[in-house]
Amino acid sequence: MRRQWLVWCLATSLALPQLAGCKHKGSDAGTDSGGGGSDSGTDGGPGPAARTTPTNGGAVALSSDGTVAVTANRTAGEITVMRLDYTAVPPTATLVESFDVGDAEPWAAVVGNDDDTAFVVLRKSKEVVKLTGIGSADPDMDATRAPTDAEPSGLAISPTGAKLYVSNWAAGTVTVVDAATMAVDSTVDLNAALAASGLLGPSVSESNARPGLAHPYAVVVTNDGDSDDTDETVFVTDFFSMGDPAADAAALGNAFFDEGRLGVVYRFSAGTGVADVPITLSSVNDTGFADSAGNATGCFPNQLYGAALNNGRLYVTSVCASPRGPVAGGAANFKTKVHGLVSVVDVVAGAELPGERVLLTRAFQDLYDAAGTADDATRRFPLIPNAIAFVPGQTIAYVTAYGADAVFRVEYAADGSLDQVGGARDFIDLADPTFTGRLPIGIAVTGDGHGLVLNEYTRNLSIILFSTQTVVNAVATATAPAAGAETDTNDGRRFFVTGLGRWSLNGQSWGSCEGCHPSGLTDNVTWYFANGPRQTVSLEGSFAPGTGAHRLFNWSAVFDENHDFELNTRGVSGGVGAIVTSSTLATSSRIIFDGTAPPAGASATTNLQNGLNGSTRDLVTTGVPGTDGSGNPVAALVSVQPDWEKIDLYVRSIRAPRAPALDPADVAAGAAIFTGEGGCVGCHGGAGWTISARFYTPGAAANGPGGTLSTTTYSRGALPLGLNPVADAGGGMALIKTGASIDCVLRSVGTFPPDPATDPSGIAPAGVGLVEVRDDMVTVALGANGFNPPSLLGAVAGAPYFHGGNARTLEELLDPLFEGHYQALGTNFNPTPDQIRQLVAFLLSIDDDATALDPTLVGFDPIICPDSL
């Protein structure tokens, strides 16, 4: 579908522009694969066919002279070709053509060597499209599309422009495409390289490697300047970290949970397509931010978003995770959880240069402290560094931060050491009120002192002048969201991602929901929270596809509304929050609903509304009784901010990752095991691939004082003894809610130690550190009564598995150590290697297109919660 726009669209003051002639097509949120510079190389002289611009693509890609830009507008479903004029005052970008690809999710683009061709990855539809004539007045889109595997994310082009390299995030492969014919040339399997490395433990090896072990994201190709592509190296980041086999849990103590994982980068020869031993990126043993107990904190590179080649080095951006408790309460803890990190690899040696890595959060904290910058929203930190690009011919990098609406400058010395961060300004503010850009997803740098940043939320292109470190224009690139639900969902995505304003400590972008839930999914990190070690839950299963069935939230079923996570905003990220009586960014504007002492001037509810008490959603919609800031009774305290309603809409829009290419026979055999002798369907059947479903409407009647949840009993029924300890203790009957959990949904499947007070060591194989304690790292965690069955949607993205990341792979999940799990409703099930392969294939096949299965296929009704209250 090709559509010519006959208007020139130029916006000098931009919020959410509506472009003439543009018809909106929505899609889901996403993240960026990064931009970059070029490698100096060592083998061969310059050749006329070799590329002179970076080989890696991104959400915005530039021609060699910087005058043509191609943008992948992810949430609008539009690919646009723009003409740039930097001589105009201010510089302008004129829309030449837009191509509507619906909900296919244009993700990353790269411009061909002829400056007249471009290639764009469509993530959801699993393909690459080719644009021709982008340097003319009438670009076109070829009908031929190159197929990829599941969730293509990163894109790079070989130096001669002959080959495209596409990373398939959910499949663990790289598709190599002939750029001229758009035919698939070959597939590079990174799963085997990862399995052979030992980083995933003994359950997988090169011989039984399968799709979805690796999660490749950013892709770059070296360029030695000659006309031979076969002597180049392709580098690919794995989005997720892996356990460090050398980390000694006994020696490190609790520091193990901050330092016991590694970032992973794959490399393979462009000539042979054979992947080498993965390169590992080490953890940071001291971030420079102590927690509230005075302990030094470390972090490990995770969410490896961006990659760029420069000065003989590969630069990789990541979200450096620090999951050890305490994570809540107090400014010190708010600063210890996620950090921006740039790791560095020697291209020739294929090894990390740990002395050259830069913990951006610490570097900018030092910058602000040295300058005496006020400790308010004047400061900003690089939350979710999702793309990096170098100034051509220099060692100056610019990093976009998705959660900070900013670009951060990092200058290296010639020897690779850090020279300085910041510049004429501490950071480039994309959210400048004159030229507003929010949620940056890609950056490209010109050779004449300009940069371009594509912004997801505002759907525009920020033009940056590096000499002043400012945004000098912002130009619309796609249709604004339609008024109503589409706009509200777009707003909800921004509130989910941003760490500015009311969403983190002092509005400085210390943390956000997206920081642990990339694209609304999971960061695959086990965090030590108030209830114990908790693997981040992927949110695509929050509402069942097609039916909208509402899951009970968290591993212990302690939340029943998305609005309940207001307390995470306040207590984990340090933000003012969005359940408030005024828009003033002060704690006195909060509505206190969890029984804590109200700050001076703050309102408070009469009855508790936190967790399973009452309804936080009612606080945003209809209001609940309480008192105002002076202690006067108020019939209906209601928030002036509707933000959580919009976040709820966004969470409903999150889709599961597409399933990778699998053996249909194995999938079918695995389905038979799942519903038959394995009995898995008894906990993981139902509309959302889980029996966990909210069966009541939160509010005073259900979970207020004396409500039906705390006065109604349930029966264990035909559920085998031991699976619901609460009912067992009551002789087969129990109240639905006696404490912090919905007890009837909990299932105890042998993943929690029998006597954690004596031995809190978690049930996990050697090499997996797990201690069943709460975030004080002392008190025994919740778990004795079982856990809330997770949705199996997107199981391909969910490793490690169980509540504490107990199992590194699906294969390890079926190890005899966890027979209490796989025999929970399949008493005699002892899977053979063939059955493990088949069951894993079926689990990997579960996405939004898969047909949910009836849990009663287990032979009885395993759901013991009421149908309704």
CSV table of N, CA, C and O in Angstrom, one decimal, residues 752-851:
chain,number,residue,atom,x,y,z
A,752,PHE,N,9.2,-23.9,46.6
A,752,PHE,CA,9.5,-23.1,47.8
A,752,PHE,C,10.0,-24.0,48.9
A,752,PHE,O,9.5,-25.2,49.0
A,753,PRO,N,11.1,-23.7,49.6
A,753,PRO,CA,11.7,-24.6,50.5
A,753,PRO,C,10.8,-25.0,51.7
A,753,PRO,O,10.0,-24.2,52.1
A,754,PRO,N,10.9,-26.2,52.2
A,754,PRO,CA,10.0,-26.7,53.2
A,754,PRO,C,10.1,-25.9,54.5
A,754,PRO,O,9.2,-25.8,55.3
A,755,ASP,N,11.4,-25.5,54.8
A,755,ASP,CA,11.6,-24.8,56.1
A,755,ASP,C,12.5,-23.6,55.9
A,755,ASP,O,13.7,-23.6,56.3
A,756,PRO,N,12.0,-22.6,55.3
A,756,PRO,CA,12.9,-21.4,54.9
A,756,PRO,C,13.4,-20.7,56.1
A,756,PRO,O,14.4,-20.0,56.0
A,757,ALA,N,12.7,-20.8,57.3
A,757,ALA,CA,13.2,-20.1,58.5
A,757,ALA,C,14.6,-20.7,58.9
A,757,ALA,O,15.5,-20.1,59.5
A,758,THR,N,14.7,-22.1,58.7
A,758,THR,CA,16.0,-22.7,59.0
A,758,THR,C,17.0,-22.7,57.9
A,758,THR,O,18.2,-22.4,58.1
A,759,ASP,N,16.5,-22.9,56.6
A,759,ASP,CA,17.3,-22.9,55.5
A,759,ASP,C,16.6,-22.1,54.4
A,759,ASP,O,15.7,-22.7,53.7
A,760,PRO,N,16.9,-20.8,54.1
A,760,PRO,CA,16.2,-20.0,53.2
A,760,PRO,C,16.6,-20.2,51.7
A,760,PRO,O,16.2,-19.6,50.8
A,761,SER,N,17.6,-21.2,51.5
A,761,SER,CA,18.1,-21.4,50.2
A,761,SER,C,16.9,-21.8,49.3
A,761,SER,O,16.2,-22.7,49.6
A,762,GLY,N,16.8,-21.2,48.1
A,762,GLY,CA,15.7,-21.5,47.2
A,762,GLY,C,15.9,-22.8,46.5
A,762,GLY,O,17.0,-23.4,46.5
A,763,ILE,N,14.8,-23.4,46.0
A,763,ILE,CA,14.8,-24.6,45.2
A,763,ILE,C,15.3,-24.3,43.8
A,763,ILE,O,14.6,-23.7,43.0
A,764,ALA,N,16.6,-24.6,43.6
A,764,ALA,CA,17.2,-24.2,42.3
A,764,ALA,C,18.4,-25.0,42.1
A,764,ALA,O,19.1,-25.5,43.0
A,765,PRO,N,18.8,-25.3,40.8
A,765,PRO,CA,20.0,-26.1,40.5
A,765,PRO,C,21.3,-25.3,40.8
A,765,PRO,O,21.3,-24.1,41.1
A,766,ALA,N,22.4,-26.0,40.9
A,766,ALA,CA,23.7,-25.4,41.1
A,766,ALA,C,23.9,-24.3,40.1
A,766,ALA,O,23.6,-24.4,38.9
A,767,GLY,N,24.5,-23.2,40.6
A,767,GLY,CA,24.8,-22.1,39.7
A,767,GLY,C,23.7,-21.0,39.7
A,767,GLY,O,23.9,-19.9,39.1
A,768,VAL,N,22.5,-21.3,40.2
A,768,VAL,CA,21.4,-20.3,40.3
A,768,VAL,C,21.3,-19.9,41.7
A,768,VAL,O,20.8,-20.6,42.6
A,769,GLY,N,21.7,-18.7,42.0
A,769,GLY,CA,21.6,-18.2,43.4
A,769,GLY,C,20.2,-17.7,43.7
A,769,GLY,O,19.6,-16.9,42.9
A,770,LEU,N,19.6,-18.2,44.8
A,770,LEU,CA,18.2,-17.8,45.2
A,770,LEU,C,18.1,-18.0,46.7
A,770,LEU,O,18.4,-19.1,47.2
A,771,VAL,N,17.7,-16.9,47.3
A,771,VAL,CA,17.4,-17.0,48.8
A,771,VAL,C,16.0,-16.5,49.0
A,771,VAL,O,15.6,-15.4,48.5
A,772,GLU,N,15.2,-17.3,49.7
A,772,GLU,CA,13.8,-16.9,49.9
A,772,GLU,C,13.6,-16.0,51.1
A,772,GLU,O,13.2,-16.3,52.2
A,773,VAL,N,14.0,-14.7,50.8
A,773,VAL,CA,13.9,-13.7,51.8
A,773,VAL,C,13.3,-12.4,51.2
A,773,VAL,O,13.2,-12.3,50.0
A,774,ARG,N,12.7,-11.6,52.0
A,774,ARG,CA,12.1,-10.3,51.5
A,774,ARG,C,13.2,-9.3,51.3
A,774,ARG,O,14.4,-9.6,51.4
A,775,ASP,N,12.8,-8.1,51.0
A,775,ASP,CA,13.8,-7.1,50.5
A,775,ASP,C,14.7,-6.6,51.6
A,775,ASP,O,15.7,-5.9,51.3
A,776,ASP,N,14.5,-7.0,52.9
A,776,ASP,CA,15.5,-6.7,53.9
A,776,ASP,C,16.6,-7.7,53.9
A,776,ASP,O,17.5,-7.6,54.7
A,777,MET,N,16.4,-8.7,53.0
A,777,MET,CA,17.4,-9.8,52.8
A,777,MET,C,17.5,-10.7,54.1
A,777,MET,O,18.5,-11.4,54.2
A,778,VAL,N,16.5,-10.6,55.0
A,778,VAL,CA,16.6,-11.4,56.2
A,778,VAL,C,15.2,-12.1,56.4
A,778,VAL,O,15.2,-13.3,56.6
A,779,THR,N,14.1,-11.4,56.4
A,779,THR,CA,12.8,-11.9,56.7
A,779,THR,C,12.4,-12.9,55.7
A,779,THR,O,12.5,-12.7,54.5
A,780,VAL,N,11.8,-14.1,56.1
A,780,VAL,CA,11.3,-15.1,55.2
A,780,VAL,C,10.3,-14.6,54.2
A,780,VAL,O,9.4,-13.8,54.6
A,781,ALA,N,10.4,-15.0,53.0
A,781,ALA,CA,9.5,-14.5,51.9
A,781,ALA,C,8.2,-15.2,52.0
A,781,ALA,O,8.0,-16.2,52.6
A,782,LEU,N,7.2,-14.6,51.3
A,782,LEU,CA,5.9,-15.2,51.0
A,782,LEU,C,6.2,-16.4,50.0
A,782,LEU,O,7.0,-16.3,49.1
A,783,GLY,N,5.4,-17.4,50.2
A,783,GLY,CA,5.5,-18.6,49.2
A,783,GLY,C,5.1,-19.9,49.8
A,783,GLY,O,4.9,-20.8,49.1
A,784,ALA,N,5.0,-20.0,51.1
A,784,ALA,CA,4.7,-21.3,51.7
A,784,ALA,C,3.3,-21.7,51.3
A,784,ALA,O,3.0,-22.9,51.3
A,785,ASN,N,2.4,-20.8,50.9
A,785,ASN,CA,1.0,-21.2,50.5
A,785,ASN,C,0.9,-21.3,49.0
A,785,ASN,O,-0.1,-21.5,48.5
A,786,GLY,N,2.1,-21.2,48.3
A,786,GLY,CA,2.1,-21.4,46.9
A,786,GLY,C,2.1,-20.1,46.1
A,786,GLY,O,2.3,-19.0,46.7
A,787,PHE,N,2.0,-20.2,44.8
A,787,PHE,CA,2.1,-19.0,43.9
A,787,PHE,C,1.0,-18.9,42.9
A,787,PHE,O,0.3,-19.9,42.6
A,788,ASN,N,0.8,-17.7,42.4
A,788,ASN,CA,-0.2,-17.4,41.4
A,788,ASN,C,0.2,-17.9,40.1
A,788,ASN,O,1.2,-17.4,39.6
A,789,PRO,N,-0.5,-18.8,39.4
A,789,PRO,CA,0.0,-19.4,38.2
A,789,PRO,C,0.2,-18.3,37.1
A,789,PRO,O,-0.8,-17.6,36.8
A,790,PRO,N,1.4,-18.2,36.5
A,790,PRO,CA,1.6,-17.2,35.5
A,790,PRO,C,0.9,-17.6,34.2
A,790,PRO,O,0.7,-18.8,33.9
A,791,SER,N,0.7,-16.6,33.3
A,791,SER,CA,0.2,-16.9,32.0
A,791,SER,C,1.4,-17.4,31.2
A,791,SER,O,2.5,-17.1,31.4
A,792,LEU,N,1.1,-18.3,30.2
A,792,LEU,CA,2.1,-18.9,29.4
A,792,LEU,C,2.2,-18.1,28.1
A,792,LEU,O,3.0,-18.5,27.2
A,793,LEU,N,1.5,-17.0,27.9
A,793,LEU,CA,1.7,-16.2,26.7
A,793,LEU,C,3.1,-15.7,26.7
A,793,LEU,O,3.6,-15.2,27.7
A,794,GLY,N,3.7,-15.8,25.6
A,794,GLY,CA,5.1,-15.3,25.4
A,794,GLY,C,6.1,-16.0,26.3
A,794,GLY,O,7.1,-15.4,26.7
A,795,ALA,N,5.9,-17.3,26.5
A,795,ALA,CA,6.9,-18.1,27.2
A,795,ALA,C,8.3,-18.0,26.6
A,795,ALA,O,9.3,-18.2,27.3
A,796,VAL,N,8.3,-17.7,25.3
A,796,VAL,CA,9.6,-17.6,24.6
A,796,VAL,C,10.4,-16.4,25.2
A,796,VAL,O,11.7,-16.4,25.1
A,797,ALA,N,9.8,-15.5,25.9
A,797,ALA,CA,10.5,-14.3,26.4
A,797,ALA,C,10.7,-14.4,27.9
A,797,ALA,O,11.2,-13.4,28.5
A,798,GLY,N,10.2,-15.5,28.5
A,798,GLY,CA,10.1,-15.5,30.0
A,798,GLY,C,11.2,-16.1,30.8
A,798,GLY,O,11.1,-16.2,32.0
A,799,ALA,N,12.3,-16.5,30.2
A,799,ALA,CA,13.4,-17.1,31.0
A,799,ALA,C,14.2,-16.1,31.8
A,799,ALA,O,14.4,-15.0,31.4
A,800,PRO,N,14.6,-16.5,33.0
A,800,PRO,CA,14.4,-17.8,33.7
A,800,PRO,C,12.9,-17.9,34.2
A,800,PRO,O,12.2,-16.9,34.1
A,801,TYR,N,12.6,-19.0,34.7
A,801,TYR,CA,11.2,-19.4,35.0
A,801,TYR,C,11.0,-19.6,36.5
A,801,TYR,O,11.9,-19.7,37.3
A,802,PHE,N,9.7,-19.6,36.9
A,802,PHE,CA,9.2,-19.7,38.3
A,802,PHE,C,9.4,-18.3,39.0
A,802,PHE,O,10.0,-17.4,38.4
A,803,HIS,N,8.9,-18.2,40.2
A,803,HIS,CA,8.8,-16.9,40.9
A,803,HIS,C,10.2,-16.3,41.1
A,803,HIS,O,10.3,-15.1,41.2
A,804,GLY,N,11.2,-17.1,41.3
A,804,GLY,CA,12.5,-16.6,41.7
A,804,GLY,C,13.5,-16.9,40.6
A,804,GLY,O,14.7,-16.8,40.9
A,805,GLY,N,13.1,-17.1,39.4
A,805,GLY,CA,14.0,-17.4,38.3
A,805,GLY,C,14.8,-18.7,38.6
A,805,GLY,O,15.9,-18.9,38.2
A,806,ASN,N,14.0,-19.7,39.2
A,806,ASN,CA,14.7,-20.9,39.7
A,806,ASN,C,15.2,-21.8,38.5
A,806,ASN,O,16.2,-22.5,38.7
A,807,ALA,N,14.6,-21.8,37.4
A,807,ALA,CA,15.0,-22.6,36.2
A,807,ALA,C,15.4,-21.7,35.1
A,807,ALA,O,14.7,-20.8,34.7
A,808,ARG,N,16.6,-21.9,34.6
A,808,ARG,CA,17.2,-21.0,33.5
A,808,ARG,C,16.5,-21.2,32.2
A,808,ARG,O,16.6,-20.4,31.3
A,809,THR,N,16.0,-22.4,31.9
A,809,THR,CA,15.4,-22.7,30.6
A,809,THR,C,14.1,-23.5,30.8
A,809,THR,O,13.9,-24.1,31.9
A,810,LEU,N,13.4,-23.7,29.8
A,810,LEU,CA,12.2,-24.5,29.8
A,810,LEU,C,12.6,-26.0,30.1
A,810,LEU,O,11.9,-26.8,30.7
A,811,GLU,N,13.7,-26.4,29.5
A,811,GLU,CA,14.3,-27.7,29.7
A,811,GLU,C,14.6,-27.9,31.1
A,811,GLU,O,14.3,-29.0,31.7
A,812,GLU,N,15.2,-27.0,31.8
A,812,GLU,CA,15.6,-27.1,33.2
A,812,GLU,C,14.3,-27.1,34.1
A,812,GLU,O,14.3,-27.8,35.1
A,813,LEU,N,13.3,-26.4,33.7
A,813,LEU,CA,12.0,-26.4,34.4
A,813,LEU,C,11.5,-27.9,34.4
A,813,LEU,O,10.7,-28.2,35.4
A,814,LEU,N,11.8,-28.7,33.5
A,814,LEU,CA,11.4,-30.1,33.5
A,814,LEU,C,12.4,-31.1,34.0
A,814,LEU,O,12.3,-32.3,33.9
A,815,ASP,N,13.4,-30.5,34.8
A,815,ASP,CA,14.4,-31.4,35.5
A,815,ASP,C,13.7,-32.0,36.7
A,815,ASP,O,12.8,-31.5,37.3
A,816,PRO,N,14.2,-33.2,37.1
A,816,PRO,CA,13.6,-33.9,38.3
A,816,PRO,C,13.6,-33.0,39.5
A,816,PRO,O,12.8,-33.2,40.4
A,817,LEU,N,14.5,-32.0,39.6
A,817,LEU,CA,14.5,-31.1,40.8
A,817,LEU,C,13.1,-30.5,40.9
A,817,LEU,O,12.7,-30.1,42.0
A,818,PHE,N,12.4,-30.3,39.8
A,818,PHE,CA,11.1,-29.6,39.8
A,818,PHE,C,10.0,-30.5,39.6
A,818,PHE,O,8.9,-30.1,39.0
A,819,GLU,N,10.1,-31.8,40.0
A,819,GLU,CA,9.0,-32.7,39.7
A,819,GLU,C,7.8,-32.4,40.4
A,819,GLU,O,6.7,-32.7,40.0
A,820,GLY,N,7.9,-31.7,41.5
A,820,GLY,CA,6.7,-31.2,42.2
A,820,GLY,C,5.8,-30.3,41.4
A,820,GLY,O,4.6,-30.2,41.5
A,821,HIS,N,6.5,-29.6,40.4
A,821,HIS,CA,5.7,-28.8,39.5
A,821,HIS,C,5.1,-29.6,38.4
A,821,HIS,O,3.9,-29.5,38.1
A,822,TYR,N,5.9,-30.4,37.6
A,822,TYR,CA,5.4,-31.0,36.5
A,822,TYR,C,4.6,-32.3,36.8
A,822,TYR,O,3.9,-32.8,36.0
A,823,GLN,N,4.6,-32.7,38.1
A,823,GLN,CA,3.8,-33.8,38.5
A,823,GLN,C,2.6,-33.3,39.4
A,823,GLN,O,1.8,-34.1,40.0
A,824,ALA,N,2.4,-32.0,39.4
A,824,ALA,CA,1.3,-31.4,40.3
A,824,ALA,C,0.0,-32.0,39.9
A,824,ALA,O,-0.9,-32.3,40.8
A,825,LEU,N,-0.3,-32.1,38.6
A,825,LEU,CA,-1.5,-32.7,38.1
A,825,LEU,C,-1.3,-33.8,37.1
A,825,LEU,O,-2.2,-34.2,36.4
A,826,GLY,N,0.0,-34.3,37.1
A,826,GLY,CA,0.3,-35.4,36.3
A,826,GLY,C,1.2,-36.4,37.1
A,826,GLY,O,2.4,-36.5,36.9
A,827,THR,N,0.6,-37.0,38.1
A,827,THR,CA,1.3,-37.8,39.1
A,827,THR,C,2.4,-38.7,38.6
A,827,THR,O,3.5,-38.8,39.2
A,828,ASN,N,2.1,-39.3,37.5
A,828,ASN,CA,3.1,-40.3,36.9
A,828,ASN,C,3.9,-39.8,35.8
A,828,ASN,O,4.5,-40.6,35.0
A,829,PHE,N,3.9,-38.5,35.6
A,829,PHE,CA,4.6,-37.9,34.4
A,829,PHE,C,6.1,-37.8,34.7
A,829,PHE,O,6.5,-37.0,35.6
A,830,ASN,N,6.9,-38.5,34.0
A,830,ASN,CA,8.3,-38.4,34.0
A,830,ASN,C,8.8,-38.2,32.6
A,830,ASN,O,9.0,-39.2,31.9
A,831,PRO,N,9.0,-37.0,32.1
A,831,PRO,CA,9.2,-36.8,30.7
A,831,PRO,C,10.5,-37.3,30.2
A,831,PRO,O,11.5,-37.2,30.9
A,832,THR,N,10.4,-38.0,29.1
A,832,THR,CA,11.6,-38.4,28.4
A,832,THR,C,12.2,-37.3,27.6
A,832,THR,O,11.6,-36.2,27.5
A,833,PRO,N,13.5,-37.4,27.1
A,833,PRO,CA,14.1,-36.3,26.3
A,833,PRO,C,13.2,-35.9,25.2
A,833,PRO,O,13.1,-34.7,24.8
A,834,ASP,N,12.6,-36.9,24.5
A,834,ASP,CA,11.7,-36.5,23.4
A,834,ASP,C,10.5,-35.7,23.8
A,834,ASP,O,10.1,-34.8,23.2
A,835,GLN,N,9.9,-36.1,24.9
A,835,GLN,CA,8.7,-35.4,25.5
A,835,GLN,C,9.1,-34.0,25.9
A,835,GLN,O,8.3,-33.1,25.8
A,836,ILE,N,10.3,-33.9,26.5
A,836,ILE,CA,10.7,-32.5,26.9
A,836,ILE,C,10.9,-31.6,25.6
A,836,ILE,O,10.4,-30.5,25.6
A,837,ARG,N,11.5,-32.2,24.6
A,837,ARG,CA,11.6,-31.4,23.3
A,837,ARG,C,10.2,-31.0,22.8
A,837,ARG,O,10.0,-29.8,22.4
A,838,GLN,N,9.3,-31.9,22.8
A,838,GLN,CA,7.9,-31.7,22.3
A,838,GLN,C,7.2,-30.7,23.2
A,838,GLN,O,6.5,-29.8,22.6
A,839,LEU,N,7.2,-30.9,24.5
A,839,LEU,CA,6.5,-29.9,25.4
A,839,LEU,C,7.1,-28.5,25.3
A,839,LEU,O,6.3,-27.5,25.2
A,840,VAL,N,8.4,-28.4,25.2
A,840,VAL,CA,9.0,-27.1,25.0
A,840,VAL,C,8.6,-26.5,23.7
A,840,VAL,O,8.3,-25.3,23.7
A,841,ALA,N,8.5,-27.2,22.6
A,841,ALA,CA,8.0,-26.7,21.4
A,841,ALA,C,6.6,-26.1,21.5
A,841,ALA,O,6.3,-25.1,21.0
A,842,PHE,N,5.8,-26.9,22.2
A,842,PHE,CA,4.4,-26.4,22.3
A,842,PHE,C,4.4,-25.1,23.2
A,842,PHE,O,3.7,-24.1,22.8
A,843,LEU,N,5.1,-25.0,24.2
A,843,LEU,CA,5.2,-23.8,25.1
A,843,LEU,C,5.6,-22.6,24.3
A,843,LEU,O,5.1,-21.5,24.4
A,844,LEU,N,6.6,-22.8,23.4
A,844,LEU,CA,7.2,-21.7,22.6
A,844,LEU,C,6.1,-21.3,21.5
A,844,LEU,O,6.2,-20.2,21.0
A,845,SER,N,5.2,-22.1,21.2
A,845,SER,CA,4.2,-21.8,20.2
A,845,SER,C,3.1,-20.9,20.7
A,845,SER,O,2.3,-20.4,19.9
A,846,ILE,N,3.0,-20.7,22.0
A,846,ILE,CA,1.8,-20.0,22.6
A,846,ILE,C,2.0,-18.5,22.4
A,846,ILE,O,2.9,-17.9,23.0
A,847,ASP,N,1.3,-17.9,21.5
A,847,ASP,CA,1.2,-16.5,21.4
A,847,ASP,C,-0.2,-16.0,21.2
A,847,ASP,O,-1.2,-16.8,21.5
A,848,ASP,N,-0.5,-14.8,20.8
A,848,ASP,CA,-1.9,-14.3,20.8
A,848,ASP,C,-2.7,-15.1,19.8
A,848,ASP,O,-4.0,-15.0,19.9
A,849,ASP,N,-2.1,-15.7,18.8
A,849,ASP,CA,-2.9,-16.5,17.8
A,849,ASP,C,-3.2,-17.9,18.3
A,849,ASP,O,-4.0,-18.6,17.6
A,850,ALA,N,-2.6,-18.3,19.3
A,850,ALA,CA,-2.9,-19.7,19.8
A,850,ALA,C,-4.2,-19.8,20.5
A,850,ALA,O,-4.7,-18.9,21.2
A,851,THR,N,-4.9,-20.9,20.3
A,851,THR,CA,-6.2,-21.1,20.9
A,851,THR,C,-6.1,-21.6,22.3
A,851,THR,O,-5.5,-22.7,22.6
